[in-house]
Short mmCIF file of C-alpha atoms in Angstrom, two decimals:
data_model
loop_
_atom_site.label_atom_id
_atom_site.label_comp_id
_atom_site.label_asym_id
_atom_site.label_seq_id
_atom_site.Cartn_x
_atom_site.Cartn_y
_atom_site.Cartn_z
CA MET A 1 72.55 0.59 54.29
CA ARG A 2 71.20 -0.62 57.62
CA PRO A 3 67.90 1.10 58.48
CA ARG A 4 67.69 3.10 61.65
CA ALA A 5 65.74 1.81 64.60
CA GLY A 6 62.09 2.71 64.32
CA SER A 7 62.28 3.44 60.58
CA LYS A 8 59.26 1.23 59.77
CA ALA A 9 57.12 3.08 62.28
CA LEU A 10 58.37 6.38 60.87
CA ILE A 11 57.52 5.31 57.33
CA ARG A 12 54.03 4.30 58.42
CA GLU A 13 53.50 7.62 60.20
CA ILE A 14 54.63 9.60 57.16
CA ASN A 15 52.45 7.63 54.77
CA GLU A 16 49.42 7.95 57.02
CA ALA A 17 49.94 11.73 57.10
CA LEU A 18 50.18 11.83 53.32
CA VAL A 19 46.96 9.88 52.92
CA LEU A 20 45.12 12.07 55.42
CA ASP A 21 46.40 15.19 53.67
CA VAL A 22 45.06 14.05 50.29
CA VAL A 23 41.68 13.32 51.86
CA ARG A 24 41.72 16.75 53.52
CA ALA A 25 42.49 18.50 50.24
CA HIS A 26 40.09 16.55 47.99
CA ARG A 27 37.41 15.17 50.30
CA PRO A 28 35.56 13.00 49.58
CA VAL A 29 38.07 11.09 47.51
CA ALA A 30 38.54 7.62 46.03
CA ARG A 31 41.41 5.34 47.01
CA ALA A 32 42.64 5.37 43.41
CA ARG A 33 43.16 9.12 43.52
CA ILE A 34 45.00 8.82 46.84
CA ALA A 35 47.40 6.39 45.19
CA THR A 36 47.91 8.76 42.25
CA GLU A 37 48.45 11.83 44.44
CA THR A 38 50.85 10.19 46.87
CA GLY A 39 52.71 7.77 44.60
CA LEU A 40 51.91 4.93 47.01
CA SER A 41 50.91 1.54 45.63
CA PRO A 42 47.19 0.64 45.67
CA ALA A 43 47.95 -2.15 48.15
CA THR A 44 49.71 0.27 50.49
CA VAL A 45 46.83 2.75 50.23
CA THR A 46 44.35 -0.01 51.03
CA GLY A 47 46.32 -1.02 54.12
CA ILE A 48 46.73 2.54 55.37
CA THR A 49 43.12 3.53 54.80
CA SER A 50 41.95 0.38 56.58
CA ARG A 51 43.96 1.36 59.66
CA LEU A 52 42.70 4.93 59.52
CA LEU A 53 39.10 3.76 59.12
CA GLY A 54 39.52 1.49 62.14
CA ALA A 55 40.88 4.41 64.16
CA GLY A 56 37.97 6.63 63.14
CA LEU A 57 40.21 9.16 61.39
CA LEU A 58 38.54 8.32 58.08
CA THR A 59 34.99 7.39 57.19
CA GLU A 60 33.46 5.93 54.05
CA THR A 61 30.78 7.79 52.12
CA ASP A 62 28.17 6.41 49.74
CA ALA A 63 29.48 4.46 46.79
CA VAL A 64 29.79 6.16 43.41
CA ARG A 65 29.96 4.35 40.10
CA SER A 66 33.03 4.82 37.93
CA THR A 67 33.27 4.12 34.20
CA GLY A 68 33.41 0.40 34.84
CA GLY A 69 33.86 -2.27 37.47
CA ARG A 70 32.69 -2.09 41.06
CA PRO A 71 31.42 1.23 42.42
CA ALA A 72 34.12 3.07 44.40
CA ARG A 73 33.46 4.09 48.01
CA LEU A 74 34.80 7.53 48.70
CA LEU A 75 36.76 8.45 51.81
CA ASP A 76 36.22 11.49 54.03
CA LEU A 77 37.68 12.70 57.30
CA GLY A 78 36.09 11.34 60.46
CA THR A 79 34.29 13.70 62.81
CA ASP A 80 34.01 11.86 66.12
CA ALA A 81 37.18 9.94 66.92
CA VAL A 82 39.60 12.78 67.60
CA LEU A 83 39.33 16.48 68.38
CA ALA A 84 41.76 19.34 68.88
CA ALA A 85 41.30 22.20 71.33
CA GLY A 86 42.16 25.80 70.55
CA VAL A 87 42.53 28.51 73.18
CA ARG A 88 42.52 32.23 72.58
CA LEU A 89 44.13 34.03 75.51
CA SER A 90 43.39 37.65 76.29
CA ASP A 91 44.03 39.64 79.44
CA THR A 92 40.45 38.93 80.58
CA ASP A 93 39.60 35.37 79.57
CA ALA A 94 40.52 32.08 77.94
CA TYR A 95 38.16 31.25 75.06
CA VAL A 96 38.26 27.57 74.08
CA VAL A 97 36.87 25.72 71.07
CA LEU A 98 36.97 22.06 70.10
CA VAL A 99 37.30 21.30 66.39
CA ASP A 100 37.01 18.04 64.49
CA LEU A 101 39.24 16.87 61.64
CA ARG A 102 37.16 18.78 59.13
CA GLY A 103 37.79 22.02 60.99
CA ASP A 104 34.25 22.39 62.31
CA VAL A 105 33.76 23.80 65.81
CA VAL A 106 31.81 21.29 67.90
CA ALA A 107 32.04 22.86 71.38
CA SER A 108 33.21 26.05 73.07
CA HIS A 109 33.69 27.52 76.53
CA GLN A 110 34.80 30.87 77.93
CA GLU A 111 36.69 31.01 81.22
CA PRO A 112 37.45 34.34 82.94
CA LEU A 113 41.01 34.94 84.13
CA THR A 114 41.60 35.76 87.77
CA SER A 115 44.85 37.53 86.78
CA THR A 116 47.46 37.50 84.03
CA ARG A 117 50.08 35.79 86.22
CA PRO A 118 51.29 32.81 84.13
CA GLN A 119 50.40 30.32 86.89
CA ASP A 120 46.86 31.69 87.20
CA VAL A 121 46.45 31.75 83.42
CA GLY A 122 47.60 28.14 83.15
CA GLU A 123 45.06 27.00 85.73
CA SER A 124 42.27 28.89 83.96
CA VAL A 125 43.22 27.35 80.61
CA ALA A 126 43.25 23.86 82.15
CA ARG A 127 39.76 24.41 83.59
CA ALA A 128 38.43 25.78 80.32
CA VAL A 129 39.79 22.87 78.26
CA ALA A 130 38.43 20.35 80.77
CA VAL A 131 34.93 21.85 80.60
CA ALA A 132 34.92 21.90 76.80
CA ALA A 133 36.35 18.37 76.51
CA ALA A 134 33.78 16.98 78.95
CA SER A 135 31.04 17.79 76.45
CA ARG A 136 32.69 15.38 73.96
CA ALA A 137 34.00 12.73 76.33
CA SER A 138 33.74 9.94 73.73
CA SER A 139 36.34 11.65 71.51
CA THR A 140 40.10 11.67 72.03
CA LEU A 141 41.73 15.06 72.56
CA ILE A 142 44.94 14.96 70.51
CA GLY A 143 46.37 18.31 71.62
CA VAL A 144 45.76 21.90 72.61
CA GLY A 145 46.76 24.94 70.57
CA VAL A 146 47.07 28.27 72.38
CA ALA A 147 47.03 31.67 70.66
CA VAL A 148 48.60 34.63 72.46
CA SER A 149 48.92 38.22 71.33
CA GLY A 150 52.61 39.06 70.90
CA VAL A 151 55.86 37.42 69.83
CA VAL A 152 55.75 33.64 70.27
CA ASP A 153 58.67 31.26 69.83
CA GLN A 154 56.72 28.19 68.79
CA GLN A 155 59.77 25.94 68.56
CA TYR A 156 60.64 26.38 72.23
CA GLY A 157 57.15 27.08 73.51
CA ILE A 158 57.98 30.53 74.89
CA VAL A 159 56.00 33.76 74.78
CA ARG A 160 58.88 36.16 74.12
CA HIS A 161 56.81 39.31 74.57
CA SER A 162 53.13 40.05 75.03
CA GLY A 163 52.16 43.60 75.82
CA SER A 164 48.51 42.71 76.47
CA MET A 165 49.48 40.01 78.98
CA GLY A 166 52.48 41.88 80.41
CA TRP A 167 54.74 38.90 79.74
CA GLU A 168 58.41 38.54 78.86
CA ASN A 169 59.96 35.12 78.08
CA VAL A 170 57.22 33.04 79.68
CA PRO A 171 57.69 29.23 79.09
CA LEU A 172 53.95 28.74 78.72
CA GLN A 173 54.06 25.51 76.71
CA ARG A 174 55.95 23.62 79.41
CA GLN A 175 53.60 24.87 82.10
CA LEU A 176 50.44 24.00 80.18
CA THR A 177 51.71 20.58 79.10
CA ALA A 178 52.19 19.65 82.75
CA LEU A 179 48.71 20.88 83.66
CA LEU A 180 46.85 19.43 80.70
CA GLU A 181 48.85 16.20 80.27
CA THR A 182 48.45 16.49 76.50
CA PRO A 183 50.61 18.02 73.74
CA VAL A 184 50.46 21.83 73.61
CA VAL A 185 51.39 24.13 70.72
CA LEU A 186 51.77 27.90 71.12
CA ASP A 187 51.36 30.53 68.45
CA SER A 188 50.54 34.19 67.98
CA TYR A 189 47.08 35.43 67.08
CA VAL A 190 48.04 36.22 63.52
CA ASN A 191 49.88 32.96 62.87
CA SER A 192 46.85 31.10 64.21
CA VAL A 193 44.66 32.91 61.68
CA ALA A 194 47.19 32.03 58.98
CA SER A 195 47.16 28.37 60.02
CA GLY A 196 43.42 28.21 59.50
CA LEU A 197 43.65 29.81 56.07
CA LEU A 198 46.42 27.49 54.96
CA LEU A 199 44.79 24.30 56.22
CA PHE A 200 41.28 24.81 54.89
CA ASP A 201 41.65 27.13 51.91
CA GLY A 202 42.96 24.89 49.14
CA GLY A 203 43.63 27.88 46.91
CA LEU A 204 46.47 29.04 49.16
CA ALA A 205 48.67 25.95 48.78
CA GLY A 206 52.19 26.98 47.79
CA ARG A 207 51.33 30.69 47.79
CA ASN A 208 53.27 33.69 49.11
CA LEU A 209 51.14 35.76 51.46
CA MET A 210 51.27 38.35 54.21
CA ILE A 211 48.54 38.37 56.85
CA PHE A 212 48.22 41.27 59.28
CA SER A 213 46.23 41.22 62.50
CA VAL A 214 44.89 44.52 63.85
CA GLY A 215 43.42 44.36 67.35
CA ALA A 216 44.54 44.86 70.93
CA SER A 217 48.02 44.48 69.46
CA LEU A 218 49.40 44.23 65.93
CA GLY A 219 50.96 41.22 64.26
CA ALA A 220 52.02 39.89 60.88
CA SER A 221 52.37 36.40 59.46
CA VAL A 222 54.75 35.78 56.58
CA VAL A 223 53.74 32.80 54.43
CA VAL A 224 56.39 31.53 52.02
CA GLU A 225 55.27 28.94 49.47
CA GLY A 226 52.39 27.88 51.68
CA ARG A 227 54.34 27.65 54.93
CA ILE A 228 54.54 30.11 57.81
CA HIS A 229 58.02 31.60 58.08
CA ARG A 230 58.75 32.10 61.77
CA GLY A 231 62.28 33.49 61.72
CA PHE A 232 64.84 33.34 64.49
CA SER A 233 63.18 32.81 67.91
CA GLY A 234 59.77 33.28 66.33
CA THR A 235 60.46 36.94 65.54
CA ALA A 236 59.40 36.99 61.88
CA GLY A 237 56.50 39.36 61.37
CA GLY A 238 57.65 41.73 64.12
CA PHE A 239 55.31 44.29 62.70
CA ALA A 240 54.05 45.94 65.89
CA HIS A 241 57.42 47.36 66.89
CA SER A 242 58.48 48.85 63.58
CA ARG A 243 58.40 52.61 62.99
CA VAL A 244 56.98 54.55 60.06
CA GLY A 245 58.65 57.94 60.44
CA THR A 246 56.61 59.20 63.36
CA ASP A 247 58.38 61.09 66.16
CA ALA A 248 55.87 62.04 68.84
CA GLY A 249 57.44 60.33 71.83
CA ARG A 250 54.62 57.85 72.41
CA PRO A 251 55.92 55.25 74.89
CA CYS A 252 55.42 51.58 73.96
CA HIS A 253 55.07 48.64 76.33
CA CYS A 254 58.25 47.20 74.82
CA GLY A 255 60.28 50.12 76.25
CA ALA A 256 60.81 51.97 72.96
CA GLU A 257 58.93 54.99 71.63
CA ASP A 258 56.69 55.53 68.63
CA CYS A 259 56.38 51.87 67.66
CA LEU A 260 53.56 51.25 65.21
CA GLU A 261 51.79 49.60 68.16
CA THR A 262 51.43 53.01 69.81
CA TRP A 263 49.71 54.47 66.74
CA ALA A 264 47.54 51.77 65.20
CA SER A 265 46.69 49.07 67.78
CA HIS A 266 43.63 49.26 70.00
CA TRP A 267 45.98 49.52 72.98
CA GLY A 268 47.88 52.41 71.40
CA ILE A 269 44.80 54.32 70.33
CA GLN A 270 43.24 54.01 73.78
CA ARG A 271 46.45 55.29 75.38
CA GLU A 272 46.45 58.29 73.05
CA LEU A 273 42.81 59.04 73.87
CA GLU A 274 43.66 58.89 77.58
CA ARG A 275 46.53 61.33 77.00
CA ARG A 276 44.05 63.71 75.41
CA GLY A 277 41.73 63.43 78.37
CA VAL A 278 39.15 61.33 76.51
CA LYS A 279 37.61 58.41 78.35
CA PRO A 280 38.62 55.16 76.53
CA GLY A 281 35.78 53.41 74.79
CA SER A 282 34.48 52.53 71.34
CA LEU A 283 36.45 53.89 68.40
CA VAL A 284 33.20 54.83 66.67
CA GLY A 285 32.92 58.59 66.90
CA CYS A 286 36.30 59.15 68.57
CA ASP A 287 38.66 61.90 67.45
CA ASP A 288 38.92 61.84 63.66
CA ASP A 289 42.61 62.73 63.63
CA VAL A 290 43.43 59.80 65.94
CA ILE A 291 41.79 57.35 63.54
CA ALA A 292 43.30 59.11 60.51
CA SER A 293 46.77 58.88 62.05
CA ALA A 294 46.21 55.19 62.82
CA ALA A 295 45.08 54.47 59.26
CA ASP A 296 47.98 56.42 57.78
CA SER A 297 50.56 54.63 59.92
CA LEU A 298 48.99 51.20 59.41
CA GLY A 299 48.46 51.48 55.66
CA THR A 300 52.01 52.77 55.15
CA ALA A 301 53.55 50.03 57.32
CA VAL A 302 51.58 47.26 55.58
CA ALA A 303 52.65 48.59 52.18
CA ASN A 304 56.30 48.88 53.24
CA ALA A 305 56.30 45.30 54.51
CA ALA A 306 54.62 44.05 51.35
CA LYS A 307 57.13 45.85 49.14
CA MET A 308 59.99 44.14 50.99
CA PHE A 309 58.51 40.66 50.64
CA GLY A 310 56.53 40.87 47.40
CA PRO A 311 53.55 38.66 48.26
CA GLU A 312 50.78 37.96 45.78
CA ARG A 313 48.09 38.55 48.39
CA VAL A 314 47.82 40.67 51.54
CA VAL A 315 45.12 40.13 54.17
CA VAL A 316 44.51 42.77 56.85
CA ALA A 317 42.23 41.28 59.52
CA PHE A 318 40.55 43.63 62.02
CA THR A 319 39.15 42.46 65.35
CA PRO A 320 35.61 43.66 66.25
CA GLU A 321 36.76 46.61 68.36
CA MET A 322 38.96 47.84 65.49
CA ASN A 323 36.57 47.07 62.65
CA VAL A 324 35.28 50.60 62.12
CA PRO A 325 34.82 52.00 58.60
CA ALA A 326 37.01 55.06 59.09
CA LEU A 327 39.97 52.87 60.03
CA THR A 328 39.49 49.99 57.59
CA ALA A 329 38.71 52.21 54.59
CA GLY A 330 41.47 54.64 55.52
CA THR A 331 44.03 51.85 55.82
CA GLU A 332 43.08 50.47 52.41
CA GLU A 333 43.26 53.92 50.79
CA VAL A 334 46.71 54.64 52.23
CA PHE A 335 47.96 51.18 51.25
CA ARG A 336 46.90 51.65 47.62
CA ARG A 337 48.35 55.16 47.52
CA GLN A 338 51.77 53.75 48.45
CA TYR A 339 51.75 51.79 45.17
CA ALA A 340 50.51 54.66 42.97
CA HIS A 341 53.95 55.34 41.51
CA GLY A 342 55.51 51.94 41.95
CA THR A 343 57.20 49.95 39.23
CA THR A 344 55.32 46.78 40.12
CA PRO A 345 51.59 46.21 40.62
CA PRO A 346 50.31 46.00 44.19
CA PRO A 347 49.40 42.62 45.64
CA ALA A 348 45.75 41.70 45.95
CA LEU A 349 44.45 43.28 49.15
CA GLU A 350 41.71 41.77 51.32
CA ILE A 351 40.20 43.55 54.32
CA ALA A 352 38.80 40.91 56.67
CA ALA A 353 37.18 40.57 60.08
CA THR A 354 38.53 38.30 62.76
CA GLY A 355 37.98 37.73 66.46
CA PRO A 356 38.20 35.34 69.41
CA SER A 357 36.61 32.44 67.55
CA SER A 358 39.00 32.85 64.60
CA HIS A 359 42.03 32.94 66.88
CA ALA A 360 40.89 29.95 68.95
CA SER A 361 39.97 27.88 65.88
CA GLY A 362 43.28 28.76 64.25
CA ALA A 363 45.13 27.62 67.37
CA ALA A 364 43.32 24.29 67.14
CA TYR A 365 44.24 24.05 63.46
CA THR A 366 47.93 24.26 64.37
CA VAL A 367 47.38 20.99 66.23
CA LEU A 368 45.39 19.39 63.40
CA ALA A 369 47.99 20.43 60.83
CA ARG A 370 50.48 18.02 62.36
CA LEU A 371 48.24 15.09 61.45
CA PHE A 372 48.39 16.11 57.80
CA THR A 373 52.10 16.91 57.59
CA ALA A 374 54.72 14.41 56.51
CA ASP A 375 57.94 15.06 58.41
CA THR A 376 60.65 13.58 56.19
CA ALA A 377 63.58 14.75 58.29
CA ASP A 378 64.46 11.20 59.33
CA THR A 379 63.76 9.36 56.10
CA SER A 380 67.20 9.29 54.49
CA ASP A 381 67.38 5.52 55.08
CA ALA A 382 64.09 4.83 53.37
CA ASP A 383 64.21 2.30 50.57
CA ALA A 384 62.14 4.10 47.97
CA THR A 385 60.52 7.42 47.33
CA GLY A 386 57.34 8.07 45.39
CA ALA A 387 55.71 11.27 44.26
CA ARG A 388 55.74 14.29 46.60
CA GLY A 389 58.70 12.75 48.47
CA THR A 390 56.57 9.93 49.85
CA VAL A 391 58.12 6.79 51.30
CA THR A 392 56.60 3.61 49.96
CA ALA A 393 56.09 0.51 52.06
CA GLY A 394 54.13 -2.69 51.97
#
């Protein structure tokens, strides 16, 4: 069969991603193990690692002695050649971090927003990224990840709905790509958090998880066999606009009433406090029944979602303004109560803290992840396949 045009370049790109992924997962690692893990020949691994060392994507560590023969030099991910930027957008600012290949934050910058108009937001993001990147001018910026609260269609680069930003169907990726002149990837807050967990927590490879974000808005990430399931138009995990049997006529920013968002998000709780004539502020010490209702709605909704999907682990991550004991403990208690008479054991539950840095770093990790991912969609003409679906060459 005649190979398609560009197939050699595609094979090289796939194999480089496979090698980088093994180094990421087992760093530092010997070339022999890379060959075993990928199914590539030792000669091919030597050629690929030489290119990656030359590009600064890999670095050699001190030699270690094996059972015999020459000492092996281990390979690790480089820290200086390339960086990814992550941006966490809120209705008040753009918080930017730069991360290296190992996932470490090496620079950050916070830029206030003049408004939430998409054009103004884009210009603020461009300024923020430029300031952060200037501090590491010797490194190459390979892309910018942007995390937005709401429903994000990553495939088409569109923010379908964001209550906190007041947006509907905003083509933010196209706008930012033109301003930044670098690849841009969009995602929701919660999927950004999930990206970070999946990329740098080796114990989650191939696992089935649900990750919930509780902050200004609510979100859920559905992880199937180690990969984020996004659904049609990015709508998987549409947790905020579900209902859990409440009927109080609370209006939601989506146009419906009594969405979970109106009961258990920071936005919803503040609106309810306003309705009661209470000045919005910290949740510490606010009306006990408001927090109890939020915990009851949230714990029930998380349990219902988990029962539908059947994950082995559930993470509920609270932002700083929502991380108050009455809410976190109440949510956990209600969640466990929902499984008290179930026929199957509940999934492992983890209550976690998250915030702007987690969202921004996670957005950067969505960019990094593409360096470690072998896209085999166009490899049907390849001559041979090794372990893990790798394409061998050279």
